[in-house]
GROMACS .gro file of C-alpha atoms in nm:
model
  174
    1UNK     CA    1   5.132   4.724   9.874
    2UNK     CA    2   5.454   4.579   9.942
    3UNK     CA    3   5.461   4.422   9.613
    4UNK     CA    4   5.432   4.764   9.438
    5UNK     CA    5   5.671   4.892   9.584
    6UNK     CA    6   5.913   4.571   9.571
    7UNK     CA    7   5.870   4.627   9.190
    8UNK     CA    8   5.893   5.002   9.141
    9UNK     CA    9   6.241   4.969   9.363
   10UNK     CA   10   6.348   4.713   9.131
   11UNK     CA   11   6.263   4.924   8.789
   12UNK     CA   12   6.436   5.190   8.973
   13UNK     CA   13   6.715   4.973   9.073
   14UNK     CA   14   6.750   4.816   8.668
   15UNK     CA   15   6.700   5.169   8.541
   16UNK     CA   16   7.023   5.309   8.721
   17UNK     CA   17   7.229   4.953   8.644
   18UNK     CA   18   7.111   5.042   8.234
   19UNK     CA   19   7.246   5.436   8.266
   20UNK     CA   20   7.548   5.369   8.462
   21UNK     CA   21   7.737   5.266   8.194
   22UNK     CA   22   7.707   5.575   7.980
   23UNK     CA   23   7.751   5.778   8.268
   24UNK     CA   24   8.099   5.664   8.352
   25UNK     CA   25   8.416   5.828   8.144
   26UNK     CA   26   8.708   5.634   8.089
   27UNK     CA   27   9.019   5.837   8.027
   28UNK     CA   28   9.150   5.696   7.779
   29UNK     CA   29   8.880   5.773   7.529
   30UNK     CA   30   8.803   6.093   7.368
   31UNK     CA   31   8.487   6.263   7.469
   32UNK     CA   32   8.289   6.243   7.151
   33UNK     CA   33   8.178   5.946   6.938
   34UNK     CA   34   8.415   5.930   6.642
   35UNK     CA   35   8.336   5.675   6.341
   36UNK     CA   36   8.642   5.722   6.177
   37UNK     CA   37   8.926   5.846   6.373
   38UNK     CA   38   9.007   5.650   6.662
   39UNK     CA   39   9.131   5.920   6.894
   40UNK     CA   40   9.249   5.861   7.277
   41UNK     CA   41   9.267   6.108   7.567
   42UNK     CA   42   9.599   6.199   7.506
   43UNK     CA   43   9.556   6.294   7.171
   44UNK     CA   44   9.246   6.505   7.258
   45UNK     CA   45   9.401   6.702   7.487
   46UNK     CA   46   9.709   6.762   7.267
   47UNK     CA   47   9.464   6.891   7.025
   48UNK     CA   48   9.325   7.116   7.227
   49UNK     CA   49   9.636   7.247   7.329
   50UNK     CA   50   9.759   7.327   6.977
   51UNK     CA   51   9.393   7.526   6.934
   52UNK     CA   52   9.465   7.693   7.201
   53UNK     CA   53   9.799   7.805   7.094
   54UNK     CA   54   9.635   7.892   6.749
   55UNK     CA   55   9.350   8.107   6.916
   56UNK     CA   56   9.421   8.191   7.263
   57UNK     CA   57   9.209   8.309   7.555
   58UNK     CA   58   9.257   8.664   7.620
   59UNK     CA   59   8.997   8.954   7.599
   60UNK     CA   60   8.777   8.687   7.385
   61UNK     CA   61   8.689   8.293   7.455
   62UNK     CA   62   8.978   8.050   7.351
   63UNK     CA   63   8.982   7.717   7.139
   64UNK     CA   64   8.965   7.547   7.442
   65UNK     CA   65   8.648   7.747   7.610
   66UNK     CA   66   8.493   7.670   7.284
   67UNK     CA   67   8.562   7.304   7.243
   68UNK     CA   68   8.679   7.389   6.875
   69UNK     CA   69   8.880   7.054   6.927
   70UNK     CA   70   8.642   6.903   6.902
   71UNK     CA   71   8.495   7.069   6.618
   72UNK     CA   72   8.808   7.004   6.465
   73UNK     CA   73   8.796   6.607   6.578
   74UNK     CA   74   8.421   6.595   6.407
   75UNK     CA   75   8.489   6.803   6.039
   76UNK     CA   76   8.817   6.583   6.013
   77UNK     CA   77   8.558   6.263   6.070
   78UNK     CA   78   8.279   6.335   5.844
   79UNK     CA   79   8.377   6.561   5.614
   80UNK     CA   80   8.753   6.457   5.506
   81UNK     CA   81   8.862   6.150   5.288
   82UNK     CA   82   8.994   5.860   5.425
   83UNK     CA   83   9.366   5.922   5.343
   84UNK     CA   84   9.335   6.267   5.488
   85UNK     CA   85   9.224   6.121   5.803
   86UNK     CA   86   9.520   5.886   5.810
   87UNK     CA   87   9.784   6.157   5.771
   88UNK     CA   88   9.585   6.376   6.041
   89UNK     CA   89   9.615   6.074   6.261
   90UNK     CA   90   9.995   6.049   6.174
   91UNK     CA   91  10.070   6.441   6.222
   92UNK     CA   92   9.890   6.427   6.532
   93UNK     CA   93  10.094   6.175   6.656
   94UNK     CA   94  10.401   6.295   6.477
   95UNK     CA   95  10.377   6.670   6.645
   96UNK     CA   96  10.469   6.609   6.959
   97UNK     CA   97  10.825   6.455   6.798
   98UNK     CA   98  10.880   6.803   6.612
   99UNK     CA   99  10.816   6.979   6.970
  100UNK     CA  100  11.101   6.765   7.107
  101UNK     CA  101  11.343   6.825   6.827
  102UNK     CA  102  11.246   7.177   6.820
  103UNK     CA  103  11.247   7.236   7.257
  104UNK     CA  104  11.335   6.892   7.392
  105UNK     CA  105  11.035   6.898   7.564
  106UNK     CA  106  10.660   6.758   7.439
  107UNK     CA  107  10.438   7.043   7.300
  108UNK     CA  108  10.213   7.015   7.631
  109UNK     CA  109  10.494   7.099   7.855
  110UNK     CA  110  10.602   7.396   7.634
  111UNK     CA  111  10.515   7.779   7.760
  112UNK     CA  112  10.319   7.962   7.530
  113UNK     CA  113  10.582   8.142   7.392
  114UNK     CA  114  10.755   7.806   7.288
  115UNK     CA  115  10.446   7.723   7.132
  116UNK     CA  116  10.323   8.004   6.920
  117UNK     CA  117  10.716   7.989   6.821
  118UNK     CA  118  10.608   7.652   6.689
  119UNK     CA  119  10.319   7.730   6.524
  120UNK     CA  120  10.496   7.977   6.345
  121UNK     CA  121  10.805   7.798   6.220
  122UNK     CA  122  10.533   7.563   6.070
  123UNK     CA  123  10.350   7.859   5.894
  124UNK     CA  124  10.643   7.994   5.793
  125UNK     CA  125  10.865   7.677   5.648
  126UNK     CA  126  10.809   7.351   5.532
  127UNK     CA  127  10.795   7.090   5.805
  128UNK     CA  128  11.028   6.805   5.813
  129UNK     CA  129  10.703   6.587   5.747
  130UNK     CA  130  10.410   6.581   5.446
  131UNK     CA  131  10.196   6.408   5.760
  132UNK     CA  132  10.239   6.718   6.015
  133UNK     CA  133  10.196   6.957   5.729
  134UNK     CA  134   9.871   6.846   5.627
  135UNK     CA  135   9.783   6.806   6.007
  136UNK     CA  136   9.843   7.139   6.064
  137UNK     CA  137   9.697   7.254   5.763
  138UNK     CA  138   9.358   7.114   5.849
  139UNK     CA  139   9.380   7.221   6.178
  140UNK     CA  140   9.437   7.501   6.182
  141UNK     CA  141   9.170   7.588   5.924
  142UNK     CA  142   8.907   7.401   6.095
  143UNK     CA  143   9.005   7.563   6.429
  144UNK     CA  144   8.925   7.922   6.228
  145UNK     CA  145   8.650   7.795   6.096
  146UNK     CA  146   8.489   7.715   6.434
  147UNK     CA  147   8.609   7.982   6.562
  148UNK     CA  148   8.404   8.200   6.308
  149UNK     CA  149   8.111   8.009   6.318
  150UNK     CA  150   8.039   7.942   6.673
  151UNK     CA  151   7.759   8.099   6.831
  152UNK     CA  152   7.974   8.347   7.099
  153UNK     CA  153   8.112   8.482   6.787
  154UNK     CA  154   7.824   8.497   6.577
  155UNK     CA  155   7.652   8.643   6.926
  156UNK     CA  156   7.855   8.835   7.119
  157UNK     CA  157   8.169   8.989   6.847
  158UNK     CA  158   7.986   9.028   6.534
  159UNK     CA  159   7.711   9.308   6.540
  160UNK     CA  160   7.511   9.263   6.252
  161UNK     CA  161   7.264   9.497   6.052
  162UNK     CA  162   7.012   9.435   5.839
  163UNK     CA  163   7.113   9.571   5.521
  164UNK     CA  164   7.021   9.827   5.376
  165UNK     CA  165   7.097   9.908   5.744
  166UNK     CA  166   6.948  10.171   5.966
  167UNK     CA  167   6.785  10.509   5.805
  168UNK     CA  168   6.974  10.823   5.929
  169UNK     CA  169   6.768  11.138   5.874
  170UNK     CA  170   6.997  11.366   6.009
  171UNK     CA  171   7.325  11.233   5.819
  172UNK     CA  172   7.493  11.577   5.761
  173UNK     CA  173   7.496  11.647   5.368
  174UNK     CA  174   7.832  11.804   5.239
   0.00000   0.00000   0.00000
């Protein structure tokens, strides 16, 4: 009997040492498993800031609350071309210098005001860089786009109908 149980302790014991690994975060990784794009903590969470700034929390779910980062971190992975991914990289990394021009102060520090000020000096006029242009670009549309599709939306803000819709017998006739 003690055998059994010597060996069940052990499985138990090599089981944990196997899963431990995976288990553990390190920060200076993104969360998800990119092929591609070699993203690090930082990055990620300057990415989710400037979501958030695009679609803020208020009387709906925010970028952030929907991981659309992340989204945005996965489309730019598997679905854009390789030099597309490099200037993403580049205006990612490149965006917090236009926040310090701009502010004198890095893009996560910023209020919201300052940033949505940002945002829209990039919408409106051409940035001093092709690589933050097409950053933004992409991001932003891929932020929208996940926005759009995500299942709160789909769920909880769009009410849909069958079409031809729903018969109304008493619809008054002028």
């Amino acid at each position: 009997m003690k055998r059994r149980s010597a060996i069940k302790n052990l499985l138990i014991i090599a089981g944990g040492i196997a899963i431990l690994p995976a288990c553990s975060t390190e920060n200076g990784k993104a969360s998800i498993q990119l092929s591609n794009l070699s993203i690090n903590g930082d990055q990620e969470a300057l990415l989710a800031e400037i979501a958030e700034a695009i679609i803020p929390a208020g009387d709906t779910q925010g970028a952030k609350d929907l991981n659309l980062h992340l989204f945005v971190l996965k489309m730019v992975d598997d679905c854009h071309p390789e030099e597309e991914q490099k200037q993403f990289l580049k205006g990612l990394d490149q965006f917090n210098d236009l926040s310090n021009q701009k502010f004198s102060k890095t893009f996560m520090k910023a209020d919201i005001k300052e940033r949505q000020e940002l945002l829209a000096t990039l919408d409106a006029t051409q940035p001093h860089s092709q690589d933050v242009e097409a950053f933004y670009k992409i991001t932003k549309r891929r932020v929208i786009q996940g926005f759009l599709n995500s299942k709160y939306v789909m769920t909880d803000l769009k009410q849909y109908e069958l079409i031809p819709g729903r018969y109304n017998g008493y619809f008054p006739v002028n």
